[in-house]
């Protein structure tokens, strides 16, 4: 209870300093409910909610964002310390799932910190380094908080938190992108993180539960398609690809028979087409027709082929991003140039806009070089591998198939051509949600979990059916 009160007081002070009503309201709720909310749930909610609402929010000052990252690092260190006994544990779940994720968190922390050595050899300053590094520093912290929460909170609690986070993230992306693409005419403004990444864990969970459920699982399908439909409403083209990739992968890796998974895929595909039709039908009223106009791109490709792709403004910008970033990387191929140095604009070639990234996966090579990029890719692979292995210890029947992990991995791979995942501020939220679901399904707990620890799930996997209650 003491730690919960401390978090509530800290948020109350942050809300008072920044003038943010949402932060103050969250502090009030935490303080009022401190006597029964588990600290693990508080830490998870704070890091997820803070990352969603504080980053990419012009109304929040840099000082508060830096303070939040420091809080995330504190929570991450606490979670890592609380799991120290699992480092040497011989239990299969710890050896195959928990320990690889802890190793990945160490790698993800060490690689950006090592770039501090490059501060004396380039134009980066401590301030610019910190502004560029906050996303990388918070990533391992969110990952470790997710591991601890997954081992201490109940399956029901975790599904609620992850699903709610996913919907909030989709809504924030909607308001942000409609604002960017429609200006003040639409009446939308940026309230926080503009990223599809935080929604991936919720979509993967919903599709895995739908395709593997013994019953119809329509509620889960509705949850998944609603999240994708919200992303489609932003005017983005990728969400349509997310829907196709997610549904196909979920059907392929489902534990149901061929006929049943095919029937569910057909039904889900029809439902997706209907939902997208509704989005386009209301696009003119709700978003100034942005979604309909942006999705016309696929029609133009079918009509004109490659020429439609060559003439698309977004694709031209990304082509320029690849050219600029490739030149930067080749200038220091092994170690990269480090953090805190602006990238050139894809249109002007100048660095006046103060951007620390570009829409290309080559950015991770330009920043960390081949050695650092390999280390980061290894860390991401370890996390995905651990989540894939966790299905063996799952007490939730629907997650005993590799559906959840494969859909999540597939959705992330859909975004790689537009940028390396770790460059996306929402990737930490996705990572945290990904592991918290996998681990919460691997053991038994009460409604709010057991703060003193929980079973590994190995012994109960054979005694519990794992149906979602």
Short mmCIF file of C-alpha atoms in Angstrom, two decimals:
data_model
loop_
_atom_site.label_atom_id
_atom_site.label_comp_id
_atom_site.label_asym_id
_atom_site.label_seq_id
_atom_site.Cartn_x
_atom_site.Cartn_y
_atom_site.Cartn_z
CA UNK A 1 0.00 0.00 0.00
CA UNK A 2 2.87 2.38 0.77
CA UNK A 3 4.25 2.15 -2.76
CA UNK A 4 0.80 2.76 -4.22
CA UNK A 5 0.36 5.90 -2.11
CA UNK A 6 3.84 7.08 -3.17
CA UNK A 7 2.91 6.72 -6.84
CA UNK A 8 -0.35 8.56 -6.24
CA UNK A 9 1.41 11.45 -4.53
CA UNK A 10 4.02 11.63 -7.31
CA UNK A 11 1.30 11.77 -9.96
CA UNK A 12 -0.59 14.41 -7.98
CA UNK A 13 2.51 16.61 -7.91
CA UNK A 14 3.13 16.02 -11.63
CA UNK A 15 -0.45 16.93 -12.44
CA UNK A 16 -0.26 20.10 -10.35
CA UNK A 17 3.01 21.20 -11.97
CA UNK A 18 1.93 20.43 -15.55
CA UNK A 19 -1.69 21.50 -15.18
CA UNK A 20 -2.82 18.21 -16.77
CA UNK A 21 -6.29 17.26 -15.50
CA UNK A 22 -5.97 13.63 -16.57
CA UNK A 23 -2.81 13.15 -14.50
CA UNK A 24 -4.44 14.74 -11.45
CA UNK A 25 -7.53 12.60 -11.91
CA UNK A 26 -5.42 9.44 -12.15
CA UNK A 27 -3.62 10.44 -8.94
CA UNK A 28 -6.94 10.93 -7.16
CA UNK A 29 -8.21 7.52 -8.26
CA UNK A 30 -4.99 5.80 -7.15
CA UNK A 31 -5.03 7.46 -3.74
CA UNK A 32 -8.68 6.63 -3.19
CA UNK A 33 -8.20 2.98 -4.10
CA UNK A 34 -4.71 2.52 -2.64
CA UNK A 35 -5.92 0.06 -0.03
CA UNK A 36 -6.94 -2.62 -2.57
CA UNK A 37 -5.04 -1.98 -5.83
CA UNK A 38 -1.93 -4.21 -6.13
CA UNK A 39 1.33 -2.26 -6.66
CA UNK A 40 2.09 -4.34 -9.77
CA UNK A 41 -1.15 -3.14 -11.36
CA UNK A 42 -0.34 0.46 -10.44
CA UNK A 43 3.13 0.25 -11.96
CA UNK A 44 1.80 -1.33 -15.15
CA UNK A 45 -1.00 1.22 -15.51
CA UNK A 46 1.29 4.18 -14.86
CA UNK A 47 3.95 3.19 -17.41
CA UNK A 48 1.37 2.31 -20.07
CA UNK A 49 -0.87 5.32 -19.51
CA UNK A 50 2.00 7.76 -19.08
CA UNK A 51 3.66 6.64 -22.30
CA UNK A 52 0.37 7.01 -24.16
CA UNK A 53 -0.55 10.47 -22.94
CA UNK A 54 2.77 12.20 -22.28
CA UNK A 55 4.80 11.47 -25.40
CA UNK A 56 3.99 13.38 -28.60
CA UNK A 57 1.80 15.69 -26.54
CA UNK A 58 2.75 19.33 -27.12
CA UNK A 59 0.87 20.41 -23.99
CA UNK A 60 3.30 18.45 -21.79
CA UNK A 61 6.69 19.99 -21.14
CA UNK A 62 9.98 18.20 -21.69
CA UNK A 63 10.79 18.28 -17.97
CA UNK A 64 7.72 16.21 -17.11
CA UNK A 65 8.51 13.73 -19.89
CA UNK A 66 12.06 13.29 -18.59
CA UNK A 67 10.72 12.85 -15.07
CA UNK A 68 8.32 10.19 -16.34
CA UNK A 69 11.15 8.31 -18.05
CA UNK A 70 13.07 8.41 -14.77
CA UNK A 71 9.99 6.98 -13.03
CA UNK A 72 9.77 4.23 -15.68
CA UNK A 73 13.43 3.37 -15.14
CA UNK A 74 12.82 3.18 -11.40
CA UNK A 75 9.85 0.87 -11.90
CA UNK A 76 11.83 -1.22 -14.39
CA UNK A 77 14.75 -1.58 -12.00
CA UNK A 78 12.35 -2.54 -9.20
CA UNK A 79 10.73 -5.19 -11.41
CA UNK A 80 14.12 -6.55 -12.46
CA UNK A 81 15.24 -6.75 -8.83
CA UNK A 82 12.02 -8.46 -7.74
CA UNK A 83 12.63 -11.13 -10.40
CA UNK A 84 16.30 -11.70 -9.56
CA UNK A 85 15.63 -15.16 -8.11
CA UNK A 86 14.17 -16.30 -11.42
CA UNK A 87 17.50 -15.55 -13.12
CA UNK A 88 19.05 -18.69 -11.63
CA UNK A 89 15.85 -20.68 -11.35
CA UNK A 90 15.77 -24.10 -13.00
CA UNK A 91 11.99 -24.01 -13.50
CA UNK A 92 11.21 -24.46 -17.22
CA UNK A 93 9.04 -21.35 -17.39
CA UNK A 94 11.79 -19.22 -15.86
CA UNK A 95 14.51 -20.76 -17.99
CA UNK A 96 12.67 -20.58 -21.31
CA UNK A 97 10.52 -17.48 -20.89
CA UNK A 98 11.43 -15.17 -18.01
CA UNK A 99 15.24 -15.26 -18.23
CA UNK A 100 15.46 -14.58 -22.02
CA UNK A 101 13.25 -11.53 -21.56
CA UNK A 102 15.48 -10.28 -18.75
CA UNK A 103 18.54 -10.77 -20.99
CA UNK A 104 16.76 -8.83 -23.74
CA UNK A 105 16.01 -5.99 -21.32
CA UNK A 106 19.71 -5.75 -20.37
CA UNK A 107 20.74 -5.58 -24.03
CA UNK A 108 18.13 -2.94 -24.83
CA UNK A 109 19.42 -0.83 -21.93
CA UNK A 110 23.14 -1.24 -22.61
CA UNK A 111 23.14 -0.47 -26.35
CA UNK A 112 21.80 3.12 -26.14
CA UNK A 113 23.85 3.89 -23.02
CA UNK A 114 27.04 2.92 -24.86
CA UNK A 115 26.36 5.69 -27.38
CA UNK A 116 27.21 8.17 -24.63
CA UNK A 117 30.83 7.46 -25.54
CA UNK A 118 30.19 9.12 -28.90
CA UNK A 119 29.09 12.44 -27.43
CA UNK A 120 32.61 13.83 -27.64
CA UNK A 121 33.03 12.93 -31.30
CA UNK A 122 30.01 14.51 -32.97
CA UNK A 123 27.45 17.32 -32.88
CA UNK A 124 25.21 15.65 -30.29
CA UNK A 125 24.78 17.36 -26.92
CA UNK A 126 23.66 15.81 -23.61
CA UNK A 127 20.24 17.42 -24.08
CA UNK A 128 19.76 16.17 -27.65
CA UNK A 129 21.05 12.74 -26.66
CA UNK A 130 18.50 12.51 -23.87
CA UNK A 131 15.63 13.62 -26.11
CA UNK A 132 16.56 10.96 -28.64
CA UNK A 133 17.25 8.28 -26.04
CA UNK A 134 14.07 8.50 -23.95
CA UNK A 135 12.24 5.99 -26.13
CA UNK A 136 15.10 3.49 -25.97
CA UNK A 137 15.56 3.95 -22.22
CA UNK A 138 11.87 3.43 -21.48
CA UNK A 139 11.63 0.32 -23.69
CA UNK A 140 13.45 -2.14 -21.35
CA UNK A 141 11.73 -0.56 -18.35
CA UNK A 142 8.27 -1.16 -19.80
CA UNK A 143 9.33 -4.66 -20.75
CA UNK A 144 10.38 -5.57 -17.20
CA UNK A 145 7.27 -4.02 -15.65
CA UNK A 146 5.26 -6.18 -18.04
CA UNK A 147 7.11 -9.33 -16.96
CA UNK A 148 6.56 -8.66 -13.27
CA UNK A 149 2.90 -7.76 -13.79
CA UNK A 150 2.29 -10.86 -15.87
CA UNK A 151 3.63 -13.03 -13.05
CA UNK A 152 1.68 -11.27 -10.31
CA UNK A 153 -1.66 -10.25 -11.80
CA UNK A 154 -4.55 -12.47 -12.77
CA UNK A 155 -5.47 -13.36 -16.32
CA UNK A 156 -8.75 -11.47 -16.10
CA UNK A 157 -7.09 -8.31 -14.81
CA UNK A 158 -4.42 -8.44 -17.50
CA UNK A 159 -6.89 -8.91 -20.36
CA UNK A 160 -8.86 -5.89 -19.15
CA UNK A 161 -5.74 -3.72 -18.88
CA UNK A 162 -4.32 -4.76 -22.26
CA UNK A 163 -7.65 -4.41 -24.07
CA UNK A 164 -8.35 -1.02 -22.49
CA UNK A 165 -4.84 0.20 -23.35
CA UNK A 166 -5.32 -0.98 -26.92
CA UNK A 167 -8.61 0.88 -27.35
CA UNK A 168 -7.24 4.07 -25.79
CA UNK A 169 -4.18 3.90 -28.04
CA UNK A 170 -6.38 3.44 -31.11
CA UNK A 171 -8.50 6.44 -30.09
CA UNK A 172 -5.40 8.60 -29.57
CA UNK A 173 -4.06 7.57 -32.97
CA UNK A 174 -7.43 8.44 -34.51
CA UNK A 175 -7.58 11.96 -33.11
CA UNK A 176 -3.93 12.62 -33.93
CA UNK A 177 -3.97 11.48 -37.53
CA UNK A 178 -7.29 13.13 -38.32
CA UNK A 179 -5.82 16.32 -36.92
CA UNK A 180 -2.66 16.00 -39.02
CA UNK A 181 -4.50 15.09 -42.20
CA UNK A 182 -7.45 17.40 -41.85
CA UNK A 183 -6.10 20.32 -39.88
CA UNK A 184 -8.26 22.43 -37.58
CA UNK A 185 -11.27 22.00 -39.87
CA UNK A 186 -12.07 18.62 -38.34
CA UNK A 187 -11.80 19.86 -34.77
CA UNK A 188 -9.37 17.13 -33.68
CA UNK A 189 -6.14 17.69 -31.81
CA UNK A 190 -3.21 15.53 -30.78
CA UNK A 191 -3.72 14.21 -27.26
CA UNK A 192 -0.86 11.77 -27.06
CA UNK A 193 0.95 8.99 -28.84
CA UNK A 194 0.13 8.57 -32.54
CA UNK A 195 1.06 4.94 -33.08
CA UNK A 196 -0.54 1.68 -34.16
CA UNK A 197 2.00 -0.37 -32.22
CA UNK A 198 0.24 -0.27 -28.82
CA UNK A 199 -2.87 -1.76 -30.45
CA UNK A 200 -1.10 -4.88 -31.74
CA UNK A 201 -1.14 -6.82 -28.46
CA UNK A 202 -4.89 -6.24 -28.09
CA UNK A 203 -5.59 -7.28 -31.68
CA UNK A 204 -3.42 -10.40 -31.40
CA UNK A 205 -5.12 -11.38 -28.15
CA UNK A 206 -8.62 -10.90 -29.59
CA UNK A 207 -7.92 -12.85 -32.79
CA UNK A 208 -6.18 -15.67 -30.93
CA UNK A 209 -9.13 -16.04 -28.58
CA UNK A 210 -11.64 -15.94 -31.45
CA UNK A 211 -9.94 -18.47 -33.71
CA UNK A 212 -9.10 -20.90 -30.88
CA UNK A 213 -12.30 -20.67 -28.89
CA UNK A 214 -14.54 -23.75 -28.62
CA UNK A 215 -17.54 -21.46 -28.71
CA UNK A 216 -18.18 -18.85 -31.40
CA UNK A 217 -15.90 -16.26 -29.79
CA UNK A 218 -17.89 -13.45 -31.43
CA UNK A 219 -17.19 -11.05 -28.58
CA UNK A 220 -13.44 -11.42 -29.15
CA UNK A 221 -13.85 -10.98 -32.91
CA UNK A 222 -15.85 -7.80 -32.31
CA UNK A 223 -13.10 -6.48 -30.02
CA UNK A 224 -10.40 -7.18 -32.58
CA UNK A 225 -12.23 -5.78 -35.61
CA UNK A 226 -13.33 -2.67 -33.71
CA UNK A 227 -9.72 -1.84 -32.90
CA UNK A 228 -8.69 -2.33 -36.52
CA UNK A 229 -11.67 -0.27 -37.74
CA UNK A 230 -10.63 2.62 -35.50
CA UNK A 231 -7.16 2.50 -37.03
CA UNK A 232 -8.66 2.44 -40.53
CA UNK A 233 -10.64 5.57 -39.61
CA UNK A 234 -7.34 7.43 -39.15
CA UNK A 235 -6.89 7.42 -42.92
CA UNK A 236 -3.94 5.07 -42.71
CA UNK A 237 -3.42 2.42 -45.34
CA UNK A 238 -1.53 -0.02 -43.17
CA UNK A 239 -4.53 -0.94 -40.95
CA UNK A 240 -6.19 -2.59 -43.93
CA UNK A 241 -3.02 -4.66 -44.34
CA UNK A 242 -3.04 -5.37 -40.58
CA UNK A 243 -6.53 -6.83 -40.91
CA UNK A 244 -5.60 -9.18 -43.75
CA UNK A 245 -2.32 -10.31 -42.20
CA UNK A 246 -3.81 -10.71 -38.72
CA UNK A 247 -6.81 -12.75 -39.86
CA UNK A 248 -4.79 -15.00 -42.17
CA UNK A 249 -2.08 -15.69 -39.57
CA UNK A 250 -4.68 -16.34 -36.87
CA UNK A 251 -6.41 -18.87 -39.11
CA UNK A 252 -3.16 -20.58 -40.16
CA UNK A 253 -1.89 -21.00 -36.60
CA UNK A 254 -5.24 -21.81 -35.01
CA UNK A 255 -5.60 -25.03 -33.01
CA UNK A 256 -9.03 -25.74 -34.57
CA UNK A 257 -9.59 -28.14 -37.44
CA UNK A 258 -9.17 -27.04 -41.06
CA UNK A 259 -12.89 -26.73 -41.76
CA UNK A 260 -13.59 -24.78 -38.60
CA UNK A 261 -10.69 -22.35 -39.02
CA UNK A 262 -11.65 -21.80 -42.67
CA UNK A 263 -15.25 -21.08 -41.71
CA UNK A 264 -14.13 -18.65 -39.03
CA UNK A 265 -11.75 -16.93 -41.45
CA UNK A 266 -14.51 -16.47 -44.02
CA UNK A 267 -16.90 -15.14 -41.39
CA UNK A 268 -14.25 -12.80 -39.96
CA UNK A 269 -13.34 -11.59 -43.45
CA UNK A 270 -16.95 -10.75 -44.25
CA UNK A 271 -17.30 -8.98 -40.90
CA UNK A 272 -14.11 -7.01 -41.60
CA UNK A 273 -15.38 -5.92 -45.01
CA UNK A 274 -18.66 -4.79 -43.47
CA UNK A 275 -16.87 -2.84 -40.72
CA UNK A 276 -14.56 -1.18 -43.24
CA UNK A 277 -17.58 -0.32 -45.36
CA UNK A 278 -19.17 1.36 -42.35
CA UNK A 279 -15.96 3.31 -41.72
CA UNK A 280 -15.82 4.53 -45.31
CA UNK A 281 -19.54 5.33 -45.33
CA UNK A 282 -19.17 7.56 -42.27
CA UNK A 283 -15.76 8.88 -43.30
CA UNK A 284 -17.13 12.07 -44.87
CA UNK A 285 -19.17 12.96 -41.79
CA UNK A 286 -16.71 11.88 -39.13
CA UNK A 287 -13.32 12.67 -40.66
CA UNK A 288 -13.86 14.79 -43.71
CA UNK A 289 -13.62 11.78 -46.02
CA UNK A 290 -9.98 11.14 -45.13
CA UNK A 291 -10.28 7.38 -44.71
CA UNK A 292 -12.12 6.97 -48.02
CA UNK A 293 -9.61 9.13 -49.92
CA UNK A 294 -6.60 7.37 -48.43
CA UNK A 295 -7.94 3.89 -49.13
CA UNK A 296 -8.49 4.91 -52.77
CA UNK A 297 -4.74 4.28 -53.09
CA UNK A 298 -5.39 0.56 -53.43
CA UNK A 299 -7.86 1.21 -56.25
CA UNK A 300 -5.29 3.37 -58.03
CA UNK A 301 -2.70 0.60 -57.73
CA UNK A 302 -5.11 -1.90 -59.25
CA UNK A 303 -5.92 0.52 -62.09
CA UNK A 304 -2.47 2.00 -62.82
CA UNK A 305 -0.05 -0.50 -61.32
CA UNK A 306 3.49 0.62 -60.51
CA UNK A 307 2.96 4.18 -61.76
CA UNK A 308 0.41 4.81 -58.98
CA UNK A 309 3.01 3.74 -56.43
CA UNK A 310 5.72 5.92 -57.97
CA UNK A 311 3.48 9.01 -57.90
CA UNK A 312 2.30 8.60 -54.30
CA UNK A 313 3.65 11.38 -52.06
CA UNK A 314 4.13 9.16 -48.99
CA UNK A 315 6.11 6.62 -50.96
CA UNK A 316 8.28 9.35 -52.49
CA UNK A 317 9.06 10.65 -49.00
CA UNK A 318 9.96 7.17 -47.79
CA UNK A 319 12.21 6.65 -50.80
CA UNK A 320 14.05 9.84 -49.90
CA UNK A 321 14.28 8.65 -46.30
CA UNK A 322 15.98 5.45 -47.43
CA UNK A 323 18.47 7.38 -49.59
CA UNK A 324 19.45 9.84 -46.85
CA UNK A 325 19.70 7.21 -44.12
CA UNK A 326 21.73 4.82 -46.24
CA UNK A 327 24.33 7.53 -46.80
CA UNK A 328 24.48 8.28 -43.07
CA UNK A 329 24.90 4.63 -42.15
CA UNK A 330 27.64 3.95 -44.70
CA UNK A 331 29.67 6.82 -43.22
CA UNK A 332 30.07 4.75 -40.02
CA UNK A 333 28.85 1.27 -40.85
CA UNK A 334 30.06 -0.62 -37.76
CA UNK A 335 29.32 1.68 -34.82
CA UNK A 336 26.90 4.21 -36.28
CA UNK A 337 26.87 7.87 -35.36
CA UNK A 338 25.05 7.54 -32.03
CA UNK A 339 21.99 9.24 -30.61
CA UNK A 340 21.03 12.89 -30.46
CA UNK A 341 21.88 13.93 -34.04
CA UNK A 342 19.11 15.22 -36.29
CA UNK A 343 18.23 13.48 -39.51
CA UNK A 344 17.66 15.46 -42.73
CA UNK A 345 14.14 16.21 -43.92
CA UNK A 346 12.93 13.88 -46.66
CA UNK A 347 11.81 16.89 -48.67
CA UNK A 348 14.41 19.59 -48.11
CA UNK A 349 17.45 17.58 -47.06
CA UNK A 350 18.08 20.01 -44.19
CA UNK A 351 18.08 19.14 -40.49
CA UNK A 352 16.24 22.26 -39.35
CA UNK A 353 13.08 20.38 -38.36
CA UNK A 354 14.89 18.70 -35.45
CA UNK A 355 13.80 15.16 -36.28
CA UNK A 356 15.67 12.27 -34.67
CA UNK A 357 14.30 9.62 -37.01
CA UNK A 358 13.07 8.86 -40.53
CA UNK A 359 10.53 6.42 -41.92
CA UNK A 360 12.98 3.64 -42.72
CA UNK A 361 14.37 0.64 -40.79
CA UNK A 362 17.86 1.81 -41.74
CA UNK A 363 17.65 4.38 -38.94
CA UNK A 364 18.72 1.76 -36.38
CA UNK A 365 21.82 1.08 -38.49
CA UNK A 366 22.60 4.78 -38.82
CA UNK A 367 22.33 5.29 -35.05
CA UNK A 368 23.91 2.13 -33.68
CA UNK A 369 25.84 0.71 -36.60
CA UNK A 370 25.84 -2.92 -37.63
CA UNK A 371 27.02 -4.13 -34.21
CA UNK A 372 24.40 -2.25 -32.23
CA UNK A 373 21.64 -3.10 -34.69
CA UNK A 374 22.44 -6.82 -34.46
CA UNK A 375 22.31 -6.61 -30.65
CA UNK A 376 18.91 -4.88 -30.73
CA UNK A 377 17.52 -7.35 -33.25
CA UNK A 378 18.77 -10.18 -31.02
CA UNK A 379 17.00 -8.67 -28.01
CA UNK A 380 13.71 -8.32 -29.91
CA UNK A 381 14.07 -11.90 -31.17
CA UNK A 382 14.62 -13.19 -27.61
CA UNK A 383 11.38 -11.58 -26.45
CA UNK A 384 9.38 -12.97 -29.36
CA UNK A 385 10.93 -16.41 -28.85
CA UNK A 386 10.10 -16.34 -25.15
CA UNK A 387 6.47 -15.42 -25.83
CA UNK A 388 6.30 -18.17 -28.46
CA UNK A 389 7.61 -20.70 -25.92
CA UNK A 390 5.24 -19.53 -23.19
CA UNK A 391 2.33 -21.27 -24.89
CA UNK A 392 3.64 -24.61 -23.52
CA UNK A 393 2.89 -23.42 -19.99
CA UNK A 394 -0.36 -21.63 -20.71
CA UNK A 395 -3.39 -22.46 -18.59
CA UNK A 396 -5.61 -20.64 -21.09
CA UNK A 397 -6.63 -23.17 -23.71
CA UNK A 398 -6.90 -20.56 -26.47
CA UNK A 399 -3.29 -19.49 -25.98
CA UNK A 400 -1.79 -22.97 -26.05
CA UNK A 401 -1.52 -22.62 -29.83
CA UNK A 402 1.10 -20.24 -31.30
CA UNK A 403 -1.67 -18.00 -32.68
CA UNK A 404 -1.14 -15.11 -30.26
CA UNK A 405 2.60 -14.77 -30.76
CA UNK A 406 2.52 -15.31 -34.53
CA UNK A 407 -0.19 -12.70 -35.10
CA UNK A 408 1.70 -10.21 -32.94
CA UNK A 409 4.96 -10.86 -34.79
CA UNK A 410 3.22 -10.62 -38.15
CA UNK A 411 1.65 -7.26 -37.32
CA UNK A 412 5.03 -5.84 -36.26
CA UNK A 413 6.69 -7.10 -39.44
CA UNK A 414 4.03 -5.25 -41.46
CA UNK A 415 5.49 -1.96 -40.19
CA UNK A 416 9.20 -2.68 -40.71
CA UNK A 417 9.45 -1.12 -44.18
CA UNK A 418 8.25 2.16 -42.68
CA UNK A 419 10.70 2.16 -39.78
CA UNK A 420 12.46 -0.07 -37.29
CA UNK A 421 10.07 -1.02 -34.44
CA UNK A 422 12.28 0.27 -31.60
CA UNK A 423 12.12 3.76 -33.15
CA UNK A 424 8.39 3.79 -32.48
CA UNK A 425 7.46 5.16 -29.04
CA UNK A 426 4.53 2.76 -28.95
CA UNK A 427 6.74 -0.31 -29.26
CA UNK A 428 7.43 -0.35 -25.52
CA UNK A 429 3.69 -0.46 -24.82
CA UNK A 430 3.31 -3.31 -27.30
CA UNK A 431 6.22 -5.22 -25.75
CA UNK A 432 4.84 -4.79 -22.25
CA UNK A 433 1.35 -5.89 -23.30
CA UNK A 434 2.76 -8.81 -25.27
CA UNK A 435 4.64 -10.36 -22.35
CA UNK A 436 2.10 -9.54 -19.66
CA UNK A 437 -0.59 -11.52 -21.50
CA UNK A 438 1.73 -14.46 -22.18
CA UNK A 439 2.89 -14.70 -18.56
CA UNK A 440 -0.50 -14.06 -16.95
CA UNK A 441 -1.82 -17.03 -18.91
CA UNK A 442 0.95 -19.20 -17.50
CA UNK A 443 -0.07 -19.32 -13.88
CA UNK A 444 -3.04 -19.20 -11.50
CA UNK A 445 -4.03 -16.15 -9.44
CA UNK A 446 -6.97 -14.52 -7.77
CA UNK A 447 -8.84 -11.69 -9.39
CA UNK A 448 -6.09 -9.23 -8.53
CA UNK A 449 -3.24 -11.71 -8.39
CA UNK A 450 -0.81 -12.62 -5.63
CA UNK A 451 1.80 -10.00 -4.85
CA UNK A 452 4.02 -12.48 -3.02
CA UNK A 453 4.58 -14.59 -6.13
CA UNK A 454 2.78 -17.24 -8.11
CA UNK A 455 3.15 -20.70 -9.50
CA UNK A 456 5.11 -21.06 -12.68
CA UNK A 457 2.19 -22.70 -14.42
CA UNK A 458 4.13 -25.88 -15.20
CA UNK A 459 2.35 -27.97 -12.60
CA UNK A 460 -1.10 -26.49 -13.21
CA UNK A 461 -1.04 -26.59 -16.99
CA UNK A 462 -2.27 -30.17 -16.86
CA UNK A 463 -4.86 -29.62 -14.13
CA UNK A 464 -6.68 -26.54 -15.31
CA UNK A 465 -8.72 -26.29 -18.47
CA UNK A 466 -7.90 -22.60 -18.88
CA UNK A 467 -11.25 -21.46 -20.19
CA UNK A 468 -11.82 -17.72 -20.05
CA UNK A 469 -14.34 -17.13 -17.34
#
